[in-house]
Amino acid sequence: MEERKMILTMLNEGKISAEEAEKLLYALNDKKKMQLSTIGSLNLKKKAVSGATAVKMPTSGYKVAKFFDRVVKRIKTVDFDLNFGPSEPVHYVFQDSHVMFQSMDIEVYNGSVTIVPWDRKDVQVECDAHVYKVPEGSSAKTKFRNETFYDCDATKMRFYSRNKHQKVNAVISIPRESYDDIKVTTFNGPVKISDSHAKTITIKTTVGAIAINHCTGENVKATAANGSLTLNDCQFKDVEAETMNGPVRLTVDASQVRSETINGSIYCKFTSAAEGYASFKTVTGKIETEFPETLELDAVLKTIVGGFVCDFESVEVREEKKEVTRKFLSFIANKGTSWPPFKLEAEAKTGSVVVLKAK
């Protein structure tokens, strides 16, 4: 649903054509209809990938990757920075003392957002901005203040920079507390949040990477149209990470993980041996996972062109299929060591699926 909204937004704003939007929607909704040819065999071998010596790149997968490259270039060059003409720099700081808010809502159309905790009971939004198209007779600072919203009350902190004719790089320092929810949205720019705790963290970008480092909470959702997603040393009950174009890298202690990308690979390392569920899907990349070696793992792996790797010592293969347009493998590792087992579903259309013991 989030990806569809992004595609329609880009279409509405003229970033992509109607034909390109139709192709993107097709790639999202009808991936099962993609007809890909493959050469090679499927074998489960310790530390060995099968069927990779003479694989011809499938036409549909190749077209999807090339199409995404074209769309990404279109988005990244359409109307940012240099197309606005000259700019004037502005440095401005919003701040409040002795704050008690539990929620944050941050939105920056053009620019970056960095959130860091500190040991003070104050909030500070430090902005380094480039202001374009300053009216004659006015100043860049006045234009920036008129087009930027900041408010902090007893329950919520809000910061909005929604005018695309200014680029705002905001560093937001917040008290080192537990929060109910943190929400950050950018159109053109990355988001980074570190060392924070919140029940819910929601981050969404259209063009920009998302990095979440050393954070804890209950739910985290990171969504990008074009950009990499990174969760490093994080602890959440539920993790959702989706991007249309870019890799996903996760190092998490989580019981539920769902991640999907169309053009990119997925890497995920689980740091605890506990019951849970993970679902990974990619069209043009590979999937690589790492689990504690003592974990009982119930896995279902699918691919069309790639192969499978599993280096667990004790593996019981339940079902294996080697067809022209599909490869399927279902197995249990470390059967009987724990209950219930961790369940893994991983599907890579044109890449391999790798299941490793954590180093």
Short mmCIF file of C-alpha atoms in Angstrom, two decimals:
data_model
loop_
_atom_site.label_atom_id
_atom_site.label_comp_id
_atom_site.label_asym_id
_atom_site.label_seq_id
_atom_site.Cartn_x
_atom_site.Cartn_y
_atom_site.Cartn_z
CA MET A 1 0.00 0.00 0.00
CA GLU A 2 2.79 2.44 0.91
CA GLU A 3 4.61 1.77 -2.38
CA ARG A 4 1.45 2.42 -4.40
CA LYS A 5 0.95 5.76 -2.66
CA MET A 6 4.54 6.75 -3.46
CA ILE A 7 4.11 5.84 -7.12
CA LEU A 8 0.87 7.81 -7.41
CA THR A 9 2.45 10.79 -5.65
CA MET A 10 5.39 10.79 -8.07
CA LEU A 11 2.96 10.54 -10.99
CA ASN A 12 0.83 13.40 -9.66
CA GLU A 13 3.91 15.62 -9.23
CA GLY A 14 5.23 14.82 -12.70
CA LYS A 15 8.29 12.89 -11.53
CA ILE A 16 7.38 9.88 -13.67
CA SER A 17 5.16 9.35 -16.67
CA ALA A 18 1.86 7.48 -16.68
CA GLU A 19 3.52 4.62 -18.54
CA GLU A 20 6.30 4.38 -15.96
CA ALA A 21 3.78 4.47 -13.12
CA GLU A 22 1.85 1.65 -14.77
CA LYS A 23 5.00 -0.46 -15.04
CA LEU A 24 5.90 0.17 -11.40
CA LEU A 25 2.42 -0.81 -10.26
CA TYR A 26 2.62 -3.92 -12.43
CA ALA A 27 5.94 -4.88 -10.85
CA LEU A 28 4.43 -4.52 -7.39
CA ASN A 29 1.11 -6.24 -7.98
CA ASP A 30 1.84 -8.86 -10.59
CA LYS A 31 5.27 -10.22 -9.78
CA LYS A 32 3.86 -13.74 -9.89
CA LYS A 33 3.06 -13.28 -13.58
CA MET A 34 6.67 -12.55 -14.52
CA GLN A 35 7.86 -15.30 -16.86
CA LEU A 36 11.56 -15.94 -16.33
CA SER A 37 13.66 -18.64 -17.94
CA THR A 38 16.48 -20.39 -16.11
CA ILE A 39 19.28 -22.89 -16.62
CA GLY A 40 20.81 -24.89 -13.80
CA SER A 41 20.09 -27.42 -11.10
CA LEU A 42 19.12 -27.15 -7.46
CA ASN A 43 21.06 -28.82 -4.69
CA LEU A 44 21.30 -28.26 -0.96
CA LYS A 45 24.99 -28.30 -0.09
CA LYS A 46 26.90 -27.10 2.89
CA LYS A 47 28.45 -23.74 2.00
CA ALA A 48 27.81 -24.24 -1.71
CA VAL A 49 25.41 -22.53 -4.10
CA SER A 50 23.78 -24.65 -6.78
CA GLY A 51 23.19 -24.08 -10.46
CA ALA A 52 25.20 -20.88 -10.97
CA THR A 53 27.60 -21.72 -13.78
CA ALA A 54 25.56 -21.15 -16.91
CA VAL A 55 22.62 -18.99 -16.01
CA LYS A 56 21.25 -16.68 -18.65
CA MET A 57 19.87 -13.43 -17.29
CA PRO A 58 16.10 -13.63 -17.62
CA THR A 59 14.53 -11.05 -19.86
CA SER A 60 11.86 -9.86 -17.41
CA GLY A 61 14.23 -9.52 -14.46
CA TYR A 62 16.75 -7.63 -16.58
CA LYS A 63 14.07 -5.26 -17.83
CA VAL A 64 12.85 -4.57 -14.29
CA ALA A 65 16.36 -3.64 -13.13
CA LYS A 66 17.04 -1.38 -16.12
CA PHE A 67 13.64 0.25 -15.77
CA PHE A 68 14.28 1.08 -12.12
CA ASP A 69 17.63 2.63 -13.01
CA ARG A 70 15.91 4.97 -15.46
CA VAL A 71 13.17 5.94 -13.01
CA VAL A 72 15.67 6.59 -10.22
CA LYS A 73 17.72 8.92 -12.43
CA ARG A 74 14.53 10.77 -13.39
CA ILE A 75 13.48 11.25 -9.77
CA LYS A 76 16.90 12.35 -8.56
CA THR A 77 17.40 15.02 -11.23
CA VAL A 78 13.90 16.35 -11.78
CA ASP A 79 13.76 19.57 -9.73
CA PHE A 80 16.23 19.61 -6.85
CA ASP A 81 19.15 21.89 -5.96
CA LEU A 82 20.69 23.18 -9.18
CA ASN A 83 17.38 23.46 -11.01
CA PHE A 84 16.25 26.02 -8.43
CA GLY A 85 19.02 28.47 -9.30
CA PRO A 86 21.15 30.29 -6.71
CA SER A 87 20.47 29.95 -3.00
CA GLU A 88 21.24 31.83 0.20
CA PRO A 89 22.46 30.00 3.33
CA VAL A 90 20.56 30.26 6.61
CA HIS A 91 21.49 28.89 10.03
CA TYR A 92 18.63 28.82 12.51
CA VAL A 93 17.95 27.05 15.80
CA PHE A 94 14.55 26.24 17.30
CA GLN A 95 14.65 25.22 20.96
CA ASP A 96 12.61 24.73 24.11
CA SER A 97 13.64 23.99 27.68
CA HIS A 98 12.29 21.49 30.23
CA VAL A 99 10.15 19.65 27.67
CA MET A 100 7.89 16.68 28.44
CA PHE A 101 6.50 15.63 25.04
CA GLN A 102 6.04 11.94 24.19
CA SER A 103 5.47 12.16 20.43
CA MET A 104 7.35 13.63 17.47
CA ASP A 105 6.12 14.45 13.98
CA ILE A 106 8.81 15.66 11.57
CA GLU A 107 8.44 16.37 7.87
CA VAL A 108 11.10 17.81 5.53
CA TYR A 109 10.39 18.00 1.81
CA ASN A 110 13.95 18.69 0.65
CA GLY A 111 16.83 17.93 3.02
CA SER A 112 17.98 15.57 5.73
CA VAL A 113 16.90 14.72 9.27
CA THR A 114 19.19 13.46 12.02
CA ILE A 115 17.83 12.61 15.48
CA VAL A 116 20.17 12.17 18.43
CA PRO A 117 19.45 12.01 22.18
CA TRP A 118 21.33 14.03 24.77
CA ASP A 119 21.31 14.28 28.56
CA ARG A 120 19.57 17.66 28.73
CA LYS A 121 15.81 18.12 29.28
CA ASP A 122 15.67 20.45 26.30
CA VAL A 123 14.85 19.99 22.62
CA GLN A 124 16.85 21.68 19.88
CA VAL A 125 16.29 21.71 16.11
CA GLU A 126 19.43 23.05 14.47
CA CYS A 127 18.84 23.88 10.81
CA ASP A 128 21.41 24.52 8.10
CA ALA A 129 19.32 25.62 5.15
CA HIS A 130 19.72 26.78 1.58
CA VAL A 131 16.85 29.06 0.61
CA TYR A 132 15.97 29.46 -3.07
CA LYS A 133 13.93 32.10 -4.87
CA VAL A 134 14.12 34.74 -2.14
CA PRO A 135 11.67 37.57 -3.02
CA GLU A 136 13.11 40.98 -3.72
CA GLY A 137 12.97 43.13 -0.61
CA SER A 138 12.95 40.14 1.72
CA SER A 139 15.69 38.13 3.42
CA ALA A 140 16.47 34.43 3.22
CA LYS A 141 16.07 34.15 6.99
CA THR A 142 12.60 35.72 6.89
CA LYS A 143 11.54 33.43 4.06
CA PHE A 144 12.88 30.42 5.95
CA ARG A 145 10.97 31.34 9.13
CA ASN A 146 7.75 31.98 7.23
CA GLU A 147 7.94 28.62 5.47
CA THR A 148 9.05 26.47 8.41
CA PHE A 149 6.80 25.35 11.25
CA TYR A 150 7.99 24.42 14.73
CA ASP A 151 5.89 23.78 17.82
CA CYS A 152 6.48 21.97 21.08
CA ASP A 153 3.79 21.49 23.71
CA ALA A 154 3.31 19.15 26.65
CA THR A 155 2.51 16.12 24.47
CA LYS A 156 4.05 16.57 21.01
CA MET A 157 6.91 18.18 19.12
CA ARG A 158 6.28 19.16 15.49
CA PHE A 159 8.71 20.35 12.85
CA TYR A 160 7.66 20.86 9.22
CA SER A 161 9.60 22.18 6.22
CA ARG A 162 7.25 21.51 3.33
CA ASN A 163 8.41 24.07 0.76
CA LYS A 164 10.57 22.46 -1.92
CA HIS A 165 12.29 25.79 -2.61
CA GLN A 166 14.44 25.40 0.47
CA LYS A 167 16.79 22.60 1.42
CA VAL A 168 16.93 22.03 5.17
CA ASN A 169 19.42 19.78 6.93
CA ALA A 170 18.02 19.43 10.45
CA VAL A 171 19.82 17.96 13.46
CA ILE A 172 17.27 17.34 16.21
CA SER A 173 18.55 16.82 19.76
CA ILE A 174 16.00 15.31 22.14
CA PRO A 175 16.05 14.31 25.82
CA ARG A 176 17.22 10.77 26.44
CA GLU A 177 13.76 9.45 27.35
CA SER A 178 11.27 6.78 26.26
CA TYR A 179 8.77 8.06 23.69
CA ASP A 180 5.40 6.85 22.49
CA ASP A 181 6.02 7.46 18.81
CA ILE A 182 8.52 9.08 16.46
CA LYS A 183 7.43 9.84 12.90
CA VAL A 184 9.76 11.25 10.23
CA THR A 185 8.96 11.90 6.56
CA THR A 186 11.19 13.31 3.81
CA PHE A 187 10.74 13.56 0.07
CA ASN A 188 14.32 14.23 -1.05
CA GLY A 189 16.83 13.42 1.66
CA PRO A 190 18.11 10.81 4.12
CA VAL A 191 16.97 10.14 7.67
CA LYS A 192 19.18 8.96 10.52
CA ILE A 193 18.12 8.19 14.09
CA SER A 194 20.42 6.80 16.77
CA ASP A 195 20.33 5.57 20.37
CA SER A 196 16.62 6.24 20.85
CA HIS A 197 13.73 4.36 22.44
CA ALA A 198 10.12 4.64 21.29
CA LYS A 199 7.15 2.30 21.24
CA THR A 200 6.69 3.09 17.54
CA ILE A 201 9.17 4.51 15.03
CA THR A 202 7.89 5.28 11.53
CA ILE A 203 10.23 6.65 8.87
CA LYS A 204 9.34 7.26 5.24
CA THR A 205 11.41 8.72 2.40
CA THR A 206 10.86 9.01 -1.32
CA VAL A 207 14.47 9.64 -2.36
CA GLY A 208 16.83 9.02 0.54
CA ALA A 209 18.49 6.39 2.70
CA ILE A 210 17.15 5.43 6.12
CA ALA A 211 19.55 4.51 8.95
CA ILE A 212 18.32 3.41 12.40
CA ASN A 213 21.18 2.67 14.80
CA HIS A 214 21.08 1.24 18.34
CA CYS A 215 17.36 1.88 18.81
CA THR A 216 14.80 -0.07 20.83
CA GLY A 217 11.02 -0.24 21.04
CA GLU A 218 8.00 -2.30 20.03
CA ASN A 219 7.41 -1.48 16.36
CA VAL A 220 9.55 0.08 13.65
CA LYS A 221 8.54 0.71 10.05
CA ALA A 222 10.98 2.05 7.44
CA THR A 223 9.72 2.71 3.91
CA ALA A 224 11.55 4.20 0.92
CA ALA A 225 10.86 4.50 -2.79
CA ASN A 226 14.52 4.94 -3.68
CA GLY A 227 17.07 4.42 -0.94
CA SER A 228 18.85 1.89 1.22
CA LEU A 229 17.45 0.77 4.57
CA THR A 230 19.73 0.01 7.52
CA LEU A 231 18.81 -1.14 11.03
CA ASN A 232 21.96 -1.69 13.04
CA ASP A 233 21.95 -3.30 16.49
CA CYS A 234 18.25 -2.66 17.08
CA GLN A 235 15.75 -4.40 19.34
CA PHE A 236 12.06 -4.35 18.40
CA LYS A 237 9.18 -6.81 18.56
CA ASP A 238 8.05 -6.01 15.03
CA VAL A 239 10.26 -4.80 12.16
CA GLU A 240 9.01 -3.77 8.72
CA ALA A 241 11.46 -2.53 6.07
CA GLU A 242 10.40 -1.93 2.47
CA THR A 243 12.04 -0.15 -0.45
CA MET A 244 11.48 -0.26 -4.19
CA ASN A 245 15.10 0.45 -5.15
CA GLY A 246 18.00 -0.22 -2.80
CA PRO A 247 19.50 -2.79 -0.44
CA VAL A 248 18.18 -3.66 3.02
CA ARG A 249 20.65 -4.39 5.85
CA LEU A 250 19.31 -5.50 9.23
CA THR A 251 21.00 -6.54 12.47
CA VAL A 252 18.14 -7.04 14.89
CA ASP A 253 16.75 -8.76 17.94
CA ALA A 254 13.14 -9.13 16.82
CA SER A 255 10.30 -11.65 16.87
CA GLN A 256 8.63 -10.46 13.64
CA VAL A 257 10.53 -9.19 10.59
CA ARG A 258 9.12 -8.39 7.17
CA SER A 259 11.28 -6.91 4.44
CA GLU A 260 10.79 -6.44 0.72
CA THR A 261 12.65 -4.74 -2.12
CA ILE A 262 12.19 -4.90 -5.86
CA ASN A 263 15.65 -3.86 -7.04
CA GLY A 264 18.16 -4.75 -4.32
CA SER A 265 19.44 -7.41 -1.95
CA ILE A 266 18.39 -8.15 1.63
CA TYR A 267 20.84 -8.96 4.43
CA CYS A 268 19.52 -9.81 7.89
CA LYS A 269 21.31 -11.01 11.03
CA PHE A 270 19.27 -12.17 14.02
CA THR A 271 21.08 -11.72 17.32
CA SER A 272 18.90 -13.82 19.64
CA ALA A 273 17.77 -17.45 19.56
CA ALA A 274 14.05 -17.03 20.16
CA GLU A 275 10.72 -17.91 18.61
CA GLY A 276 9.73 -15.67 15.71
CA TYR A 277 8.84 -15.21 12.07
CA ALA A 278 10.61 -13.54 9.14
CA SER A 279 9.50 -12.90 5.56
CA PHE A 280 11.90 -11.61 2.89
CA LYS A 281 11.18 -10.91 -0.78
CA THR A 282 13.22 -9.41 -3.61
CA VAL A 283 12.97 -9.43 -7.40
CA THR A 284 16.46 -8.57 -8.68
CA GLY A 285 18.73 -9.22 -5.68
CA LYS A 286 19.72 -11.98 -3.29
CA ILE A 287 18.67 -12.75 0.28
CA GLU A 288 21.26 -13.53 2.94
CA THR A 289 20.30 -14.36 6.53
CA GLU A 290 22.24 -15.26 9.67
CA PHE A 291 20.78 -17.04 12.70
CA PRO A 292 22.23 -18.29 16.01
CA GLU A 293 23.59 -21.78 15.32
CA THR A 294 21.52 -23.39 18.12
CA LEU A 295 18.19 -22.04 16.84
CA GLU A 296 15.56 -24.46 15.54
CA LEU A 297 14.74 -23.05 12.12
CA ASP A 298 11.71 -23.93 9.98
CA ALA A 299 12.51 -22.52 6.52
CA VAL A 300 10.74 -22.25 3.17
CA LEU A 301 12.95 -20.89 0.38
CA LYS A 302 11.99 -19.97 -3.19
CA THR A 303 13.87 -18.73 -6.24
CA ILE A 304 13.70 -18.87 -10.01
CA VAL A 305 17.24 -18.27 -11.23
CA GLY A 306 19.41 -18.49 -8.10
CA GLY A 307 20.37 -21.31 -5.77
CA PHE A 308 20.24 -22.11 -2.08
CA VAL A 309 22.94 -22.15 0.61
CA CYS A 310 22.59 -23.53 4.14
CA ASP A 311 25.56 -24.15 6.43
CA PHE A 312 23.67 -25.44 9.49
CA GLU A 313 25.03 -28.78 10.74
CA SER A 314 21.72 -30.59 11.26
CA VAL A 315 19.27 -30.10 8.38
CA GLU A 316 16.21 -32.21 7.57
CA VAL A 317 14.89 -31.56 4.05
CA ARG A 318 11.11 -31.88 3.96
CA GLU A 319 10.44 -30.94 0.35
CA GLU A 320 12.55 -29.99 -2.64
CA LYS A 321 11.41 -29.06 -6.14
CA LYS A 322 13.48 -28.33 -9.23
CA GLU A 323 11.29 -27.06 -12.04
CA VAL A 324 12.05 -24.96 -15.10
CA THR A 325 10.43 -21.82 -13.73
CA ARG A 326 10.69 -22.45 -10.00
CA LYS A 327 12.98 -23.81 -7.30
CA PHE A 328 11.58 -24.64 -3.89
CA LEU A 329 13.14 -25.90 -0.69
CA SER A 330 11.58 -26.59 2.70
CA PHE A 331 13.72 -27.77 5.62
CA ILE A 332 14.13 -27.81 9.40
CA ALA A 333 17.48 -27.11 11.02
CA ASN A 334 18.32 -28.22 14.58
CA LYS A 335 15.05 -30.13 14.89
CA GLY A 336 13.96 -30.73 18.45
CA THR A 337 16.34 -28.24 20.06
CA SER A 338 13.65 -25.64 20.78
CA TRP A 339 9.92 -25.19 20.42
CA PRO A 340 8.25 -23.51 18.74
CA PRO A 341 10.84 -22.98 16.00
CA PHE A 342 11.69 -19.76 14.22
CA LYS A 343 9.87 -19.67 10.87
CA LEU A 344 11.55 -18.22 7.78
CA GLU A 345 10.04 -17.51 4.37
CA ALA A 346 12.42 -16.12 1.74
CA GLU A 347 11.80 -15.56 -1.96
CA ALA A 348 14.32 -14.16 -4.46
CA LYS A 349 13.22 -14.09 -8.09
CA THR A 350 16.62 -13.70 -9.77
CA GLY A 351 19.07 -14.18 -6.90
CA SER A 352 20.16 -16.81 -4.41
CA VAL A 353 18.84 -17.41 -0.89
CA VAL A 354 21.51 -17.94 1.77
CA VAL A 355 20.93 -19.20 5.33
CA LEU A 356 24.02 -19.08 7.54
CA LYS A 357 25.06 -19.62 11.14
CA ALA A 358 25.86 -16.30 12.78
CA LYS A 359 29.58 -15.73 13.19
#
